[in-house]
Amino acid sequence: MLILFQEMEDKVISPEKAEEAKLKARYPHLGQKPGGSDFLRKRLQKGQKYFDSGDYNMAKAKMKNKQLPTAAPDKTEVTGDHIPTPQDLPQRKPSLVASKLAG
Amino acid sequence: MGLLLAVGLQSGVADIISTVEFNHTGELLATGDKGGRVVIFQREQESKNQPHRRGEYNVYSTFQSHEPEFDYLKSLEIEEKINKIRWLPQQNAAYFLLSTNDKTVKLWKVSERDKRPEGYNLKDEDGRLRDPSMITSLRVPVLRPMDLMVEATPRRVFANAHTYHINSISVNSDYETYMSADDLRINLWNFEITNQSFTPDIVDIKPANMEELTEVITAAEFHPHHCNTFVYSSSKGTIRLCDMRTAALCDRHAKFFEEPEDPSNRSFFSEIISSISDVKFSHSGRYIMTRDYLTVKVWDLNMENRPIETYQVHDYLRSKLCSLYENDCIFDKFECVWNGSDSVIMTGSYNNFFRMFDRNTKRDVTLEASRENSKPRAVLKPRKVCVGGKRRKDEISVDSLDFSKKILHTAWHPSENIIAVAATNNLYIFQDKVN
């Protein structure tokens, strides 16, 4: 009887721990050190966009030969044909959820 | 609470407001937004003709403080969003403020011009140059009154000193220096010298190996009276008080404030929700207030081992942490403010709610900043969140809260009961009701 009682007590857990269990159920590969390097590095890298200087120079060379249309380029066609600008680059929201799944 | 509020001014700003700050007299209120603009409001002089329009705030000046930049070398986009504005105390007719984005701090001078010179010799009234050979007599230009014009000019630009993102700026009580803090370092600047930091890195917590990084600096502020003392908070929920007289590099803190944690309560979320998003000295300089995700704490500078007061802002969110983590809301950085007499503290929450705590009576109130629920000049109605069980008529349930409507930035007039609340892209100014 004493053992049964103990098990019942263990089930009354704080709301925070209940939420933690929920999270771990959804993301079983979640890292053991939550507040540590992953979050902090993500925070420090805010604003990172990827700009390819090779594309930039190739496009610049092509421009010498033909006139590029001034209309805003297709957001998906960022490589090779024209000079990418920071505004063209697809918005890469650093999603913590995605990185947890990957990690 | 003894504070009745009425809606004074609601101003729709084009962009999301990212900072709000009264100047030292409360005559001016500055807002910064995500688009890099600064809008300054000025309080109307009270007039005997219209006693009920008790000092409303109107737009005084608007200017573009920061522009977006791209650091090609690091592939880094530098947002123009204004993170913080801090006023300098007024020393002459002009107003000075510091505004900062993630990388660059600027000193702006805001001045009025109500006269203009007329009667130039070499220019005519339209500004066209006159042919000097046609001028037969000389006259002395005179100053004539003109319509008031407010101009903002950048006086100093403090750039290239931060590798990481600036989260705080604070003007020293000596009025000669100020500090800027990013995630890992704090720099001290002299207002006159822009090409270098006065004392680079008065604090540097960058580890030799970035893999060992365990905490970052989240906020920093100078003591209001002691020009050698400042505090900075961390993502681990600790506050360090430093004295610049002890060493050039304040590696070792003079005081270390941390509340002991009950290890049995520790969860995955513990460290994240303990991260301090704002730290503010009281006006008296005797206390500091910190804001973490769920609480506001008041600390006595003489007691490092625990806060003297802890106020629950929205404890009902503890059972929502999983979804708040998934939608990133758990990382929202709320600010907190003292009233002029340090007797009431205020901070924001979700659903356009903001909370006030009276430290003396221990009473608290939840109010809402939204157009639908506030008629102009009507007293704000207290709101209540229903946690479980039966929901009363005026209550709102936790599941109905709108987490996209967050009040992160608020400000309190230095001496009067006037508060400014930024709700996304709307600014609300509430004042005590007259009569």
XYZ file of C-alpha atoms in Angstrom:
538
model
C 0.000 0.000 0.000
C 2.839 2.359 0.835
C 4.409 1.896 -2.599
C 1.155 2.712 -4.408
C 0.850 5.932 -2.435
C 4.362 6.940 -3.461
C 3.534 6.483 -7.140
C 0.486 8.678 -6.813
C 2.522 11.446 -5.211
C 5.066 11.373 -8.011
C 2.314 12.064 -10.522
C 1.492 15.421 -8.946
C 4.213 17.392 -10.687
C 4.649 21.090 -11.223
C 3.080 22.631 -14.341
C 6.576 23.440 -15.530
C 7.669 19.809 -15.379
C 4.458 18.793 -17.127
C 5.269 21.210 -19.930
C 8.781 19.821 -20.102
C 7.409 16.318 -20.496
C 5.168 17.562 -23.310
C 8.125 19.132 -25.093
C 10.292 16.059 -24.739
C 7.462 13.959 -26.119
C 7.360 16.121 -29.246
C 11.095 16.474 -29.666
C 12.717 13.354 -28.260
C 16.182 14.381 -29.474
C 16.139 17.664 -27.570
C 19.574 18.526 -26.196
C 20.417 17.990 -22.577
C 21.814 21.441 -22.027
C 18.925 23.721 -22.894
C 20.099 27.151 -21.830
C 23.565 26.568 -23.087
C 25.524 27.038 -26.225
C 22.816 26.326 -28.813
C 20.566 29.203 -27.806
C 23.367 31.580 -27.125
C 25.092 30.943 -30.409
C 21.797 31.400 -32.254
C 21.371 34.706 -30.466
C 24.848 35.850 -31.326
C 24.374 34.945 -34.974
C 21.240 37.001 -35.438
C 21.214 38.774 -38.747
C 23.261 36.239 -40.611
C 22.437 36.291 -44.299
C 24.217 34.367 -46.967
C 25.708 36.334 -49.803
C 27.680 34.584 -52.472
C 30.499 36.659 -53.870
C 30.904 34.234 -56.754
C 27.360 34.895 -57.914
C 27.913 38.565 -57.404
C 30.997 38.675 -59.602
C 29.546 36.423 -62.285
C 26.481 38.580 -62.525
C 28.578 41.703 -62.614
C 30.550 40.268 -65.531
C 27.355 39.366 -67.386
C 25.999 42.831 -66.854
C 28.764 44.281 -68.938
C 27.350 42.479 -71.952
C 23.613 42.904 -71.576
C 21.182 45.269 -69.942
C 19.430 43.775 -66.971
C 15.746 44.581 -66.440
C 15.215 47.007 -63.626
C 12.181 45.189 -62.302
C 12.657 43.435 -59.009
C 14.119 40.017 -59.642
C 12.277 36.863 -58.782
C 13.010 36.143 -55.174
C 13.690 32.493 -55.809
C 16.237 33.083 -58.592
C 19.054 34.463 -56.571
C 22.042 32.688 -58.054
C 23.946 33.177 -61.260
C 21.858 35.558 -63.297
C 21.965 38.815 -61.458
C 23.578 40.583 -58.594
C 21.903 39.530 -55.384
C 21.188 42.218 -52.882
C 20.480 41.706 -49.190
C 16.793 42.331 -49.893
C 16.676 39.490 -52.421
C 17.983 36.898 -50.099
C 15.226 34.666 -48.839
C 14.428 35.446 -45.256
C 16.020 32.781 -43.193
C 14.376 32.891 -39.839
C 16.608 30.968 -37.505
C 14.044 28.589 -36.148
C 15.065 27.034 -32.886
C 12.447 24.357 -33.345
C 13.952 23.191 -36.610
C 17.462 23.102 -35.208
C 16.366 20.979 -32.289
C 14.943 18.397 -34.648
C 18.152 18.386 -36.623
C 20.374 18.248 -33.578
C -3.582 51.678 -6.128
C -4.547 55.325 -5.994
C -3.849 55.761 -9.681
C -6.749 56.486 -11.961
C -5.943 56.466 -15.598
C -7.473 58.061 -18.601
C -6.518 57.638 -22.179
C -4.737 60.736 -23.354
C -3.164 60.192 -26.706
C -3.081 57.288 -29.047
C -0.734 57.680 -31.887
C -0.447 55.277 -34.765
C 3.126 54.973 -35.790
C 3.967 53.332 -39.075
C 6.375 50.811 -37.686
C 6.601 48.638 -34.621
C 7.794 50.740 -31.687
C 10.974 49.317 -30.232
C 11.786 51.758 -27.434
C 10.097 54.516 -25.385
C 11.809 57.018 -23.090
C 10.854 60.215 -21.261
C 13.544 62.854 -20.860
C 14.665 63.992 -17.401
C 11.918 66.581 -16.967
C 9.182 64.564 -18.650
C 8.578 67.378 -21.102
C 9.675 65.196 -23.999
C 8.907 61.588 -24.865
C 10.962 59.797 -27.499
C 10.030 56.639 -29.358
C 12.224 54.578 -31.657
C 10.858 52.105 -34.147
C 11.793 49.106 -36.235
C 12.282 51.308 -39.285
C 15.052 53.297 -37.621
C 12.931 56.403 -37.040
C 12.796 58.462 -33.891
C 9.618 60.396 -33.056
C 9.740 62.900 -30.216
C 6.565 64.113 -28.514
C 6.407 67.313 -26.480
C 4.047 68.069 -23.672
C 1.773 71.027 -24.288
C 2.098 73.899 -21.882
C -0.877 73.955 -19.574
C -3.130 76.824 -20.465
C -5.721 78.522 -18.323
C -8.185 78.545 -21.207
C -8.303 74.788 -21.518
C -7.620 73.335 -18.098
C -8.888 69.928 -19.113
C -6.283 69.512 -21.828
C -3.774 68.993 -19.133
C -0.478 68.804 -20.908
C -1.124 66.487 -23.823
C 1.761 65.212 -25.868
C 2.066 66.234 -29.507
C 4.622 65.382 -32.144
C 7.630 67.672 -31.822
C 10.196 66.145 -34.153
C 10.619 63.129 -36.407
C 13.850 61.974 -37.963
C 15.538 58.964 -39.455
C 18.163 57.889 -36.973
C 19.550 54.697 -38.450
C 19.473 53.052 -41.868
C 19.745 49.338 -42.656
C 23.260 48.209 -43.460
C 24.882 45.068 -44.735
C 28.231 43.943 -43.484
C 29.547 42.123 -46.556
C 32.601 40.849 -44.776
C 30.603 38.947 -42.192
C 27.489 38.344 -44.289
C 25.585 40.130 -41.615
C 22.495 42.220 -42.047
C 22.448 45.121 -39.617
C 18.917 46.116 -38.757
C 18.010 49.757 -38.489
C 15.700 49.010 -35.591
C 16.303 51.394 -32.678
C 17.053 49.240 -29.650
C 17.356 51.997 -27.076
C 17.088 55.746 -26.675
C 18.586 57.552 -23.709
C 18.330 61.286 -23.069
C 21.136 63.453 -21.803
C 20.223 65.963 -19.124
C 19.512 69.342 -20.613
C 22.407 71.758 -20.377
C 21.387 74.464 -22.840
C 18.497 75.278 -25.147
C 19.012 72.178 -27.268
C 18.060 68.622 -26.381
C 20.477 65.724 -26.763
C 19.736 62.041 -26.968
C 21.567 58.822 -27.729
C 19.943 56.320 -30.035
C 21.347 52.942 -30.933
C 20.687 50.028 -33.231
C 22.541 46.698 -33.033
C 25.915 48.158 -33.947
C 26.106 51.943 -33.906
C 25.308 54.547 -31.267
C 24.509 58.087 -32.366
C 24.285 61.327 -30.440
C 21.508 63.556 -31.794
C 20.996 67.242 -31.136
C 17.415 68.437 -31.343
C 17.106 72.188 -31.489
C 14.529 74.793 -32.294
C 14.870 77.480 -34.821
C 12.430 80.346 -34.725
C 14.442 83.059 -36.418
C 16.131 83.190 -39.744
C 18.625 85.635 -41.188
C 17.430 87.848 -43.997
C 19.141 90.406 -46.130
C 22.236 88.618 -47.338
C 24.444 90.533 -49.711
C 25.534 87.721 -51.965
C 22.268 85.754 -52.033
C 18.793 87.003 -52.850
C 15.687 85.989 -50.891
C 15.287 82.760 -52.887
C 18.829 81.721 -52.203
C 20.119 82.382 -55.715
C 23.572 83.815 -55.869
C 23.814 87.418 -56.908
C 26.467 88.660 -59.248
C 29.019 90.408 -57.028
C 29.775 92.986 -59.696
C 26.130 94.131 -59.553
C 26.207 94.909 -55.865
C 26.541 98.597 -55.181
C 25.870 98.776 -51.456
C 26.281 96.551 -48.436
C 23.730 95.759 -45.818
C 23.848 93.883 -42.550
C 21.669 90.753 -42.485
C 19.065 90.775 -39.708
C 17.310 87.987 -37.856
C 13.593 87.869 -38.410
C 11.064 85.588 -36.720
C 9.894 82.542 -38.633
C 7.611 79.584 -37.977
C 9.088 77.285 -35.408
C 11.221 74.608 -36.960
C 12.649 71.709 -35.013
C 15.751 70.152 -36.453
C 17.637 67.051 -35.480
C 21.286 66.777 -36.390
C 23.664 63.899 -35.704
C 26.515 65.272 -33.607
C 28.492 62.105 -32.991
C 28.523 58.634 -34.444
C 30.097 55.919 -32.299
C 30.664 53.001 -34.626
C 32.662 49.829 -35.079
C 33.041 49.008 -31.438
C 30.698 46.090 -31.055
C 31.171 42.657 -32.525
C 27.878 41.490 -31.067
C 24.480 43.128 -30.785
C 24.035 46.179 -28.579
C 21.269 45.660 -26.037
C 21.777 48.637 -23.713
C 23.130 52.142 -23.454
C 23.341 54.145 -20.266
C 24.439 57.725 -19.613
C 26.724 58.198 -16.641
C 25.807 60.628 -13.872
C 29.000 62.539 -14.691
C 27.350 63.451 -18.029
C 30.700 62.999 -19.729
C 30.650 59.308 -20.407
C 28.209 56.602 -21.291
C 28.347 52.844 -21.746
C 27.098 50.535 -24.458
C 26.627 46.823 -23.813
C 26.386 43.946 -26.260
C 26.028 40.218 -25.597
C 29.589 39.758 -24.435
C 31.195 43.146 -23.850
C 30.551 46.545 -22.355
C 32.316 49.631 -23.703
C 32.742 52.989 -22.052
C 32.607 56.066 -24.247
C 33.414 59.706 -23.789
C 30.951 61.948 -25.594
C 33.712 63.977 -27.160
C 35.755 61.102 -28.566
C 34.215 59.063 -31.339
C 37.068 57.271 -33.039
C 37.617 54.906 -30.170
C 35.975 53.639 -27.102
C 37.184 55.602 -24.042
C 37.995 52.413 -22.260
C 37.382 49.487 -24.533
C 35.801 46.537 -22.802
C 35.191 47.586 -19.236
C 33.516 44.194 -19.171
C 34.442 41.262 -21.399
C 32.865 37.880 -20.772
C 33.835 36.261 -24.033
C 35.388 32.864 -23.308
C 38.597 31.860 -25.065
C 36.704 28.971 -26.597
C 33.215 29.869 -27.776
C 32.106 26.305 -27.138
C 32.372 27.137 -23.468
C 29.928 30.030 -23.700
C 27.344 29.664 -20.981
C 25.859 33.087 -20.523
C 25.497 36.468 -22.215
C 24.974 40.021 -21.033
C 21.342 40.999 -21.365
C 21.167 44.557 -19.951
C 23.359 47.127 -18.231
C 22.890 50.438 -16.442
C 24.895 53.031 -14.569
C 24.037 53.894 -10.983
C 21.962 57.109 -10.972
C 24.328 58.942 -8.572
C 27.613 57.064 -8.257
C 29.466 57.566 -11.519
C 31.831 54.674 -10.879
C 29.151 52.026 -10.317
C 27.124 50.054 -12.830
C 25.235 46.767 -13.022
C 24.758 44.222 -15.743
C 22.395 41.270 -15.939
C 22.850 37.894 -17.587
C 20.892 35.224 -19.398
C 21.358 33.008 -16.355
C 19.355 35.308 -14.094
C 22.265 36.890 -12.262
C 23.217 40.531 -11.743
C 26.724 41.817 -11.230
C 27.517 45.190 -9.736
C 30.878 46.597 -10.780
C 33.016 49.434 -9.533
C 35.182 51.060 -12.189
C 37.619 52.324 -9.594
C 38.931 48.848 -8.839
C 40.275 47.967 -12.272
C 40.235 49.053 -15.880
C 38.665 45.765 -16.860
C 35.824 45.022 -14.487
C 36.254 41.289 -14.673
C 35.663 40.762 -11.030
C 32.385 42.071 -9.800
C 32.045 43.958 -6.560
C 28.684 42.278 -5.880
C 26.935 39.255 -7.323
C 23.160 38.961 -7.036
C 21.596 35.569 -7.512
C 18.554 33.891 -6.058
C 19.205 30.299 -5.061
C 17.188 27.813 -7.048
C 15.349 24.847 -5.657
C 16.983 21.972 -7.549
C 13.846 19.845 -7.355
C 11.983 22.514 -9.329
C 14.487 22.616 -12.112
C 13.142 21.889 -15.580
C 14.184 22.320 -19.183
C 12.710 25.797 -19.084
C 14.277 26.979 -15.836
C 17.277 28.718 -17.298
C 15.389 30.244 -20.206
C 12.720 31.804 -18.028
C 15.284 33.032 -15.529
C 17.085 35.057 -18.201
C 16.860 38.711 -17.194
C 15.473 40.887 -19.969
C 15.802 44.246 -18.197
C 17.531 45.745 -15.184
C 16.783 49.202 -13.759
C 18.118 51.107 -10.775
C 15.508 52.800 -8.614
C 15.620 56.598 -8.687
C 17.003 56.503 -5.170
C 19.849 54.240 -6.251
C 19.186 51.880 -3.348
C 17.427 49.137 -5.286
C 17.578 47.389 -8.618
C 14.636 45.843 -10.384
C 14.980 42.912 -12.770
C 12.502 41.399 -15.204
C 12.611 37.759 -16.203
C 10.003 35.918 -18.220
C 7.417 35.416 -15.500
C 8.338 37.788 -12.683
C 9.650 41.203 -11.666
C 12.065 41.233 -8.735
C 13.317 44.045 -6.547
C 16.776 43.665 -5.024
C 18.362 45.656 -2.233
C 21.933 46.549 -3.183
C 23.000 45.450 0.261
C 21.590 41.938 -0.064
C 23.024 39.713 -2.716
C 21.574 36.340 -1.865
C 17.954 36.955 -2.797
C 15.541 39.644 -3.949
C 13.542 41.510 -1.314
C 10.379 41.438 -3.411
C 9.104 39.170 -6.178
C 5.997 39.958 -8.204
C 4.242 37.465 -10.476
C 3.486 39.062 -13.812
C 1.664 36.214 -15.532
C 2.313 33.013 -13.642
C -0.529 31.323 -15.530
C 1.886 31.015 -18.453
C 3.826 28.370 -16.540
C 1.442 25.749 -17.884
C 1.915 27.044 -21.430
C 5.687 26.985 -21.591
C 5.821 24.228 -24.175
C 3.872 26.165 -26.804
C 5.515 29.448 -25.811
C 8.839 27.783 -26.511
C 7.670 26.532 -29.888
C 6.452 29.943 -31.022
C 9.536 31.647 -29.575
C 7.477 33.820 -27.220
C 9.463 32.449 -24.310
C 12.368 34.568 -25.599
C 10.399 37.838 -25.585
C 12.266 40.578 -23.778
C 9.992 42.584 -21.523
C 11.161 45.806 -19.914
C 10.221 47.175 -16.497
C 10.051 50.687 -15.055
C 9.868 52.499 -11.709
C 7.572 55.426 -11.032
C 9.156 58.673 -9.891
C 8.957 57.891 -6.184
C 9.973 54.205 -6.570
C 6.704 53.139 -4.968
C 5.095 51.540 -8.022
C 6.654 49.333 -10.698
C 5.232 48.541 -14.100
C 5.841 45.964 -16.791
C 4.105 44.597 -19.857
C 2.522 41.267 -20.726
C 0.579 39.710 -23.619
C -2.818 40.574 -25.096
C -1.822 44.252 -24.802
C -1.985 43.895 -21.029
C 0.378 45.679 -18.703
C 0.747 45.285 -14.965
C 1.439 47.666 -12.099
C 2.563 46.660 -8.623
C 2.352 48.991 -5.641
C 5.302 48.102 -3.420
C 3.744 49.629 -0.308
C 0.173 48.358 -0.419
C 1.143 45.146 -2.242
C -1.814 45.669 -4.536
C -1.513 45.057 -8.248
C -3.598 45.788 -11.298
C -3.783 44.569 -14.890
C -4.712 47.115 -17.535
C -5.124 46.927 -21.289
C -3.798 49.236 -23.982
C -6.157 48.900 -26.901
C -8.495 51.124 -28.849
C -11.514 48.871 -28.491
C -11.459 48.843 -24.754
C -10.547 52.414 -24.016
C -12.722 55.348 -24.834
C -10.791 58.616 -24.789
C -10.774 60.184 -21.341
C -12.451 57.191 -19.755
C -10.920 55.523 -16.753
C -9.183 52.275 -17.655
C -10.965 49.198 -16.453
C -8.871 46.611 -14.646
C -8.605 43.312 -16.486
C -8.363 39.815 -15.142
C -7.125 36.577 -16.599
C -9.087 33.519 -15.617
C -6.802 30.632 -14.837
C -9.135 27.733 -14.702
C -12.592 26.733 -13.700
C -15.434 29.128 -14.163
C -14.726 32.221 -16.161
C -16.532 35.310 -14.994
C -18.129 37.690 -17.451
C -15.308 40.217 -17.768
C -12.460 37.799 -17.482
C -10.405 36.419 -20.306
C -9.150 32.874 -20.333
C -5.496 32.024 -20.779
C -6.208 30.228 -24.033
C -7.814 33.328 -25.521
C -4.802 35.544 -24.934
C -3.268 37.008 -28.070
C 0.467 36.367 -27.853
C 1.211 38.523 -30.864
C 0.042 41.570 -28.912
C 2.927 42.023 -26.538
C 3.778 45.095 -24.518
C 7.545 45.020 -24.249
C 8.271 48.741 -23.838
C 6.807 51.158 -21.343
C 7.954 54.404 -19.723
C 6.970 56.385 -16.630
C 7.198 60.174 -16.368
C 10.027 61.094 -13.926
C 7.757 62.891 -11.466
C 4.112 62.628 -12.467
C 1.646 59.818 -12.970
C 1.918 59.773 -16.726
C 2.873 56.569 -18.496
C 3.675 55.729 -22.088
C 2.850 52.233 -23.314
C 3.949 50.879 -26.695
C 1.554 48.285 -28.060
C 3.125 47.006 -31.284
C 2.848 50.050 -33.536
C 0.592 52.154 -31.332
C 1.708 54.482 -28.576
C -0.652 55.056 -25.656
C -0.153 57.805 -23.126
C -2.182 57.521 -19.943
C -2.500 60.228 -17.310
C -4.131 60.617 -13.965
C -7.703 61.741 -14.381
C -8.252 65.389 -13.425
C -11.067 66.007 -10.956
